[in-house]
Short mmCIF file of C-alpha atoms and ligand atoms in Angstrom, two decimals:
data_model
loop_
_atom_site.label_atom_id
_atom_site.label_comp_id
_atom_site.label_asym_id
_atom_site.label_seq_id
_atom_site.Cartn_x
_atom_site.Cartn_y
_atom_site.Cartn_z
CA UNK I 15 84.67 90.99 90.17
CA UNK I 16 85.17 91.64 86.61
CA UNK I 17 84.28 89.45 83.35
CA UNK I 18 88.41 90.03 82.49
CA UNK I 19 89.23 88.28 85.56
CA UNK I 20 90.12 85.23 83.71
CA UNK I 21 88.99 83.10 80.72
CA UNK I 22 86.08 81.18 81.57
CA UNK I 23 86.32 77.87 79.84
CA UNK I 24 82.56 75.39 79.49
CA UNK I 25 80.53 75.84 82.32
CA UNK I 26 79.72 72.07 83.22
CA UNK I 27 79.05 72.53 87.14
CA UNK I 28 75.75 72.50 88.42
CA UNK I 29 74.62 76.16 87.68
CA UNK I 30 72.98 77.96 90.80
CA UNK I 31 69.30 79.20 90.55
CA UNK I 32 68.40 82.31 91.45
CA UNK I 33 67.26 83.10 95.01
CA UNK I 34 65.87 85.89 97.38
CA UNK I 35 65.80 86.73 100.53
CA UNK I 36 64.54 89.21 103.32
CA UNK I 37 67.83 90.48 105.16
CA UNK I 38 65.40 93.36 106.91
CA UNK I 39 62.22 94.17 106.67
CA UNK I 40 62.17 96.33 103.18
CA UNK I 41 65.02 95.05 102.34
CA UNK I 42 65.65 91.83 100.11
CA UNK I 43 69.08 90.04 99.38
CA UNK I 44 68.41 88.59 95.30
CA UNK I 45 71.60 85.85 94.79
CA UNK I 46 72.07 86.14 90.87
CA UNK I 47 73.97 82.42 89.76
CA UNK I 48 77.37 83.69 87.48
CA UNK I 49 79.28 81.71 84.88
CA UNK I 50 83.10 82.33 86.14
CA UNK I 51 84.51 79.53 88.15
CA UNK I 52 85.34 80.61 92.21
CA UNK I 53 82.49 83.31 91.76
CA UNK I 54 79.37 81.25 92.08
CA UNK I 55 76.92 84.09 92.58
CA UNK I 56 76.41 87.73 92.90
CA UNK I 57 74.01 89.90 94.67
CA UNK I 58 71.02 92.78 93.74
CA UNK I 59 69.01 93.94 96.52
CA UNK I 60 65.96 95.45 96.29
CA UNK I 61 64.84 98.07 98.86
CA UNK I 62 61.07 98.79 99.46
CA UNK I 63 60.22 102.74 98.12
CA UNK I 64 56.70 103.76 98.32
CA UNK I 65 54.70 101.60 96.28
CA UNK I 66 57.47 99.99 94.37
CA UNK I 67 61.50 98.97 95.11
CA UNK I 68 64.86 100.10 94.59
CA UNK I 69 66.84 97.90 92.52
CA UNK I 70 70.79 98.02 93.80
CA UNK I 71 72.62 96.15 90.45
CA UNK I 72 71.34 93.54 88.33
CA UNK I 73 73.78 90.21 87.71
CA UNK I 74 75.35 89.86 84.71
CA UNK I 75 73.17 88.81 81.32
CA UNK I 76 73.15 85.82 79.61
CA UNK I 77 71.07 83.41 78.01
CA UNK I 78 68.38 82.87 80.81
CA UNK I 79 69.57 85.44 83.13
CA UNK I 80 66.33 87.24 83.72
CA UNK I 81 64.49 84.38 84.23
CA UNK I 82 67.01 83.99 87.18
CA UNK I 83 66.32 87.81 88.51
CA UNK I 84 62.91 87.11 88.06
CA UNK I 85 62.84 84.09 90.24
CA UNK I 86 64.75 85.84 92.66
CA UNK I 87 62.38 88.40 93.04
CA UNK I 88 59.54 86.33 92.93
CA UNK I 89 60.55 83.92 96.06
CA UNK I 90 59.89 87.57 97.67
CA UNK I 91 57.22 88.48 96.52
CA UNK I 92 58.51 91.01 93.99
CA UNK I 93 58.39 91.57 90.08
CA UNK I 94 60.70 93.38 87.87
CA UNK I 95 57.94 96.01 87.11
CA UNK I 96 57.93 97.17 91.02
CA UNK I 97 61.54 98.73 90.45
CA UNK I 98 61.38 102.57 90.28
CA UNK I 99 64.50 103.11 90.37
CA UNK I 100 67.73 101.20 89.42
CA UNK I 101 71.09 102.02 90.68
CA UNK I 102 74.26 100.40 89.69
CA UNK I 103 77.48 100.01 92.43
CA UNK I 104 80.01 99.90 89.58
CA UNK I 105 79.86 99.08 85.71
CA UNK I 106 81.72 95.47 85.94
CA UNK I 107 78.86 92.92 83.97
CA UNK I 108 77.80 91.00 86.91
CA UNK I 109 76.48 94.43 88.55
CA UNK I 110 75.51 96.54 86.14
CA UNK I 111 74.96 93.26 82.74
CA UNK I 112 71.17 93.46 83.18
CA UNK I 113 70.54 97.32 83.51
CA UNK I 114 69.13 97.79 79.93
CA UNK I 115 66.58 94.89 80.47
CA UNK I 116 65.22 96.13 84.10
CA UNK I 117 65.21 99.38 82.34
CA UNK I 118 63.10 98.27 79.09
CA UNK I 119 60.82 96.21 81.65
CA UNK I 120 60.01 98.61 84.72
CA UNK I 121 60.59 102.10 82.97
CA UNK I 122 62.61 102.79 85.64
CA UNK I 123 65.49 105.46 86.20
CA UNK I 124 68.55 104.25 85.96
CA UNK I 125 71.81 105.63 87.96
CA UNK I 126 74.99 104.75 87.82
CA UNK I 127 78.23 106.51 87.89
CA UNK I 128 80.03 108.57 84.43
CA UNK I 129 83.34 107.31 84.89
CA UNK I 130 82.19 103.78 82.94
CA UNK I 131 84.45 103.47 79.98
CA UNK I 132 86.24 100.35 82.13
CA UNK I 133 82.97 98.61 81.77
CA UNK I 134 81.24 100.10 78.37
CA UNK I 135 83.72 100.42 75.66
CA UNK I 136 84.64 96.84 75.26
CA UNK I 137 80.81 95.99 74.30
CA UNK I 138 80.87 98.70 71.66
CA UNK I 139 84.59 97.16 70.29
CA UNK I 140 85.79 94.03 71.71
CA UNK I 141 88.05 93.68 69.06
CA UNK I 142 90.04 97.01 70.14
CA UNK I 143 89.63 96.21 73.80
CA UNK I 144 91.32 92.65 73.05
CA UNK I 145 94.07 94.33 71.09
CA UNK I 146 94.55 97.06 74.06
CA UNK I 147 94.81 93.73 76.39
CA UNK I 148 97.50 91.96 74.06
CA UNK I 149 99.60 95.36 73.60
CA UNK I 150 99.82 95.26 77.58
CA UNK I 151 100.75 91.62 77.78
CA UNK I 152 103.84 92.13 75.13
CA UNK I 153 104.73 94.95 76.87
CA UNK I 154 104.70 93.13 80.29
CA UNK I 155 106.50 90.40 78.87
CA UNK I 156 104.08 87.66 78.11
CA UNK I 157 105.53 85.31 74.88
CA UNK I 158 104.26 85.88 71.76
CA UNK I 159 102.75 81.87 71.75
CA UNK I 160 101.02 82.86 74.79
CA UNK I 161 99.36 86.02 73.95
CA UNK I 162 98.35 84.33 70.53
CA UNK I 163 96.68 81.50 72.71
CA UNK I 164 95.05 84.23 74.82
CA UNK I 165 93.63 86.08 72.16
CA UNK I 166 92.38 82.57 70.35
CA UNK I 167 90.21 81.70 73.61
CA UNK I 168 89.06 85.59 74.71
CA UNK I 169 87.48 86.00 71.28
CA UNK I 170 83.76 85.69 71.08
CA UNK I 171 83.60 85.35 74.84
CA UNK I 172 80.01 87.55 75.73
CA UNK I 173 80.31 90.79 77.24
CA UNK I 174 77.68 89.79 79.88
CA UNK I 175 75.76 93.44 78.76
CA UNK I 176 72.44 93.04 77.53
CA UNK I 177 72.96 97.00 75.93
CA UNK I 178 74.71 99.80 77.15
CA UNK I 179 72.08 102.37 78.17
CA UNK I 180 73.19 105.61 79.35
CA UNK I 181 72.00 106.82 83.06
CA UNK I 182 69.29 109.23 83.88
CA UNK I 183 71.15 110.60 86.44
CA UNK I 184 74.94 110.35 87.60
CA UNK I 185 75.13 108.72 90.39
CA UNK I 186 78.11 110.94 91.95
CA UNK I 187 78.90 111.83 95.35
CA UNK I 188 76.66 113.04 97.83
CA UNK I 189 73.18 111.92 95.52
CA UNK I 190 70.61 110.52 97.51
CA UNK I 191 68.42 107.76 96.88
CA UNK I 192 65.23 108.08 98.66
CA UNK I 193 63.69 104.61 100.68
CA UNK I 194 61.11 103.33 103.45
CA UNK I 195 64.27 102.26 105.57
CA UNK I 196 65.76 105.78 104.83
CA UNK I 197 68.32 108.13 102.91
CA UNK I 198 70.83 106.40 101.46
CA UNK I 199 73.67 108.53 100.32
CA UNK I 200 76.29 107.98 97.68
CA UNK I 201 79.91 107.77 98.20
CA UNK I 202 82.43 107.36 95.55
CA UNK I 203 84.78 104.75 95.78
CA UNK I 204 87.09 104.06 92.83
CA UNK I 205 89.89 101.46 92.91
CA UNK I 206 88.16 98.56 92.32
CA UNK I 207 86.78 100.21 89.56
CA UNK I 208 86.98 104.08 88.34
CA UNK I 209 82.94 103.80 88.33
CA UNK I 210 82.64 102.37 91.95
CA UNK I 211 80.39 103.83 94.41
CA UNK I 212 78.94 102.80 97.51
CA UNK I 213 75.48 103.75 99.33
CA UNK I 214 75.20 104.33 103.23
CA UNK I 215 72.20 104.81 104.55
CA UNK I 216 73.08 106.65 108.35
CA UNK I 217 69.82 105.88 110.08
CA UNK I 218 70.45 102.35 110.28
CA UNK I 219 73.98 102.54 109.68
CA UNK I 220 73.23 100.07 106.62
CA UNK I 221 76.41 100.09 104.07
CA UNK I 222 75.99 98.85 100.22
CA UNK I 223 79.29 97.89 99.72
CA UNK I 224 79.41 96.67 96.23
CA UNK I 225 82.52 95.15 95.18
CA UNK I 226 84.89 97.67 97.30
CA UNK I 227 84.69 95.70 100.57
CA UNK I 228 83.70 91.83 100.48
CA UNK I 229 82.97 89.12 102.94
CA UNK I 230 85.71 87.43 101.73
CA UNK I 231 88.81 89.41 100.93
CA UNK I 232 89.61 89.35 97.64
CA UNK I 233 91.59 92.64 95.73
CA UNK I 234 90.97 93.20 91.85
CA UNK I 235 91.42 96.89 90.36
CA UNK I 236 90.41 97.71 87.00
CA UNK I 237 94.10 98.38 85.00
CA UNK I 238 94.25 101.13 82.53
CA UNK I 239 91.41 103.56 83.07
CA UNK I 240 92.91 105.72 85.80
CA UNK I 241 96.36 106.97 86.70
CA UNK I 242 97.05 104.86 90.58
CA UNK I 243 93.97 102.30 91.16
CA UNK I 244 95.90 101.12 94.22
CA UNK I 245 96.02 104.62 95.63
CA UNK I 246 92.30 105.20 94.96
CA UNK I 247 91.28 102.16 96.49
CA UNK I 248 92.98 102.97 99.66
CA UNK I 249 91.47 106.45 99.74
CA UNK I 250 88.26 105.05 99.23
CA UNK I 251 88.92 102.30 101.85
CA UNK I 252 89.36 105.56 104.48
CA UNK I 253 86.18 107.03 103.40
CA UNK I 254 84.05 104.04 104.14
CA UNK I 255 85.55 103.63 107.15
CA UNK I 256 84.91 106.95 108.72
CA UNK I 257 81.17 105.40 107.81
CA UNK I 258 81.27 103.53 110.48
CA UNK I 259 78.86 100.93 109.07
CA UNK I 260 77.01 98.36 111.05
CA UNK I 261 76.17 95.93 108.49
CA UNK I 262 77.64 95.56 104.70
CA UNK I 263 75.58 94.80 101.86
CA UNK I 264 78.28 93.10 99.45
CA UNK I 265 77.99 92.42 95.77
CA UNK I 266 79.24 88.81 96.86
CA UNK I 267 78.65 86.64 99.76
CA UNK I 268 76.79 87.40 102.63
CA UNK I 269 76.19 90.27 104.28
CA UNK I 270 78.53 90.56 107.28
CA UNK I 271 79.31 92.84 110.01
CA UNK I 272 82.88 93.73 111.46
CA UNK I 273 82.98 96.48 108.81
CA UNK I 274 86.29 98.03 109.67
CA UNK I 275 87.60 94.89 110.23
CA UNK I 276 87.43 93.93 106.56
CA UNK I 277 88.71 97.68 105.55
CA UNK I 278 91.82 96.82 107.75
CA UNK I 279 92.06 93.16 106.36
CA UNK I 280 92.04 95.19 103.07
CA UNK I 281 94.81 97.20 103.97
CA UNK I 282 97.08 94.83 105.39
CA UNK I 283 96.79 92.92 102.23
CA UNK I 284 97.50 95.22 99.92
CA UNK I 285 100.85 96.31 102.24
CA UNK I 286 101.86 92.58 101.77
CA UNK I 287 101.47 92.75 97.51
CA UNK I 288 103.21 96.10 97.69
CA UNK I 289 105.76 94.80 99.84
CA UNK I 290 106.08 91.30 97.95
CA UNK I 291 106.43 93.32 94.29
CA UNK I 292 109.41 95.22 95.75
CA UNK I 293 111.19 92.37 97.43
CA UNK I 294 110.82 90.64 93.85
CA UNK I 295 113.08 93.32 92.18
CA UNK I 296 115.27 94.28 94.48
CA UNK I 297 117.80 92.39 93.40
CA UNK I 298 117.59 92.21 89.35
CA UNK I 299 115.31 94.55 87.31
CA UNK I 300 112.07 92.75 86.33
CA UNK I 301 109.30 91.99 83.71
CA UNK I 302 106.08 92.42 85.23
CA UNK I 303 105.25 88.70 84.13
CA UNK I 304 108.27 87.61 85.99
CA UNK I 305 107.16 89.60 89.13
CA UNK I 306 103.45 88.32 89.23
CA UNK I 307 105.22 84.48 90.92
CA UNK I 308 106.69 86.60 93.46
CA UNK I 309 103.33 88.32 94.20
CA UNK I 310 100.73 85.31 93.36
CA UNK I 311 101.27 82.09 94.29
CA UNK I 312 100.17 80.26 91.51
CA UNK I 313 102.01 80.57 88.23
CA UNK I 314 100.61 82.90 84.92
CA UNK I 315 98.52 80.45 82.99
CA UNK I 316 95.95 81.46 79.75
CA UNK I 317 93.46 80.84 82.95
CA UNK I 318 94.51 83.47 85.27
CA UNK I 319 96.87 85.45 83.38
CA UNK I 320 94.51 88.98 82.43
CA UNK I 321 93.84 88.89 86.31
CA UNK I 322 96.96 88.26 87.97
CA UNK I 323 99.09 90.75 85.28
CA UNK I 324 96.17 93.62 85.42
CA UNK I 325 96.60 93.59 89.19
CA UNK I 326 101.04 93.07 89.11
CA UNK I 327 100.22 96.50 86.98
CA UNK I 328 98.68 98.57 88.92
CA UNK I 329 100.95 97.58 92.25
CA UNK I 330 104.08 98.61 89.94
CA UNK I 331 101.60 101.93 88.78
CA UNK I 332 101.19 102.83 92.52
CA UNK I 333 104.60 102.33 93.73
CA UNK I 334 105.79 104.06 90.75
CA UNK I 335 103.84 107.00 91.66
CA UNK I 336 105.51 106.95 95.27
CA UNK I 337 108.76 106.93 93.45
CA UNK I 338 109.41 103.56 94.94
CA UNK I 339 109.83 101.69 91.78
CA UNK I 340 110.63 102.60 87.97
CA UNK I 341 110.10 101.45 84.66
CA UNK I 342 112.15 101.14 81.89
CA UNK I 343 111.88 99.61 78.18
CA UNK I 344 114.51 97.02 77.67
CA UNK I 345 116.85 96.35 74.60
CA UNK I 346 113.50 95.01 72.96
CA UNK I 347 111.81 98.02 72.87
CA UNK I 348 108.48 96.44 73.61
CA UNK I 349 108.87 95.07 76.74
CA UNK I 350 108.78 96.84 80.37
CA UNK I 351 111.84 96.10 82.95
CA UNK I 352 110.80 97.10 86.72
CA UNK I 353 113.45 98.16 89.00
CA UNK I 354 113.24 99.09 92.56
CA UNK I 355 114.05 102.64 93.51
ZN1 LIG X 404 81.42 91.66 91.04
ZN1 LIG X 405 83.66 94.24 90.37
#
């Protein structure tokens, strides 16, 4: 999941508390609360490693978030000071937002994939990131009044990141992390995010799947940081399918089996979305905004705008790469219209 999934209003519902539970001997799930409607929590994973633990992901940074992480660790008799190494599956705030805090407290080594600009650039310059998003909105046919409303609500939303920290080591293809359960090998799985990496422990066929494959199928791609996120995502599904994992430990929700079935479900939903886009523009060229209601049941609103629009643009880019659609600037000189080829 990602911060930019929508605008988050004041959240008055009862917040969950950080919770820790043992999944296997030497492997703990740390369930950490999130302030996002529809995504109540994310997971970090602690894995026994000698006298301490390896921590995978961190939860998001916000007021009280360190205490939630400490609470979850405490429930399984762990402390932040036990963390020997931190590895983050990708640079979305719910997965690496507290990295700086964990490193400060534990003095641990930190690993993350170097293609993290999608999750770090906006932290340093939120105004530029917003301006860029507004420009994409304009090109997609979002009316100026709606853009102004969006900008007003988006300004001042915290990044969810304590501080941008550089990795000590790049978490790229083939990097190995030693734990008491065995060796975990990194597999680059871009698509959901350019920095996404899954970790696989072949000895036990355990997969830390991050947000690449979730128990409940939910597609999200970062738009604008790579040429074809959907194409990358599909290729990354093949990479993970070939591992033949027995149990997936995902970034949200409970661990799940039938990893292959979940991967197939993702492929099917991507194909459905792509078909919906092509069908929408068969009769006449449309802007991305006009295509959205053909792909998603909900109409665009300030709340879901950046999410649905970014996803639809990703599908259009993928179809464009496959020469199934073509985008053209219309008479306004600002907005793109898409037609089926
Ligand atoms: Zn997430
Ligand atoms: Zn994510």
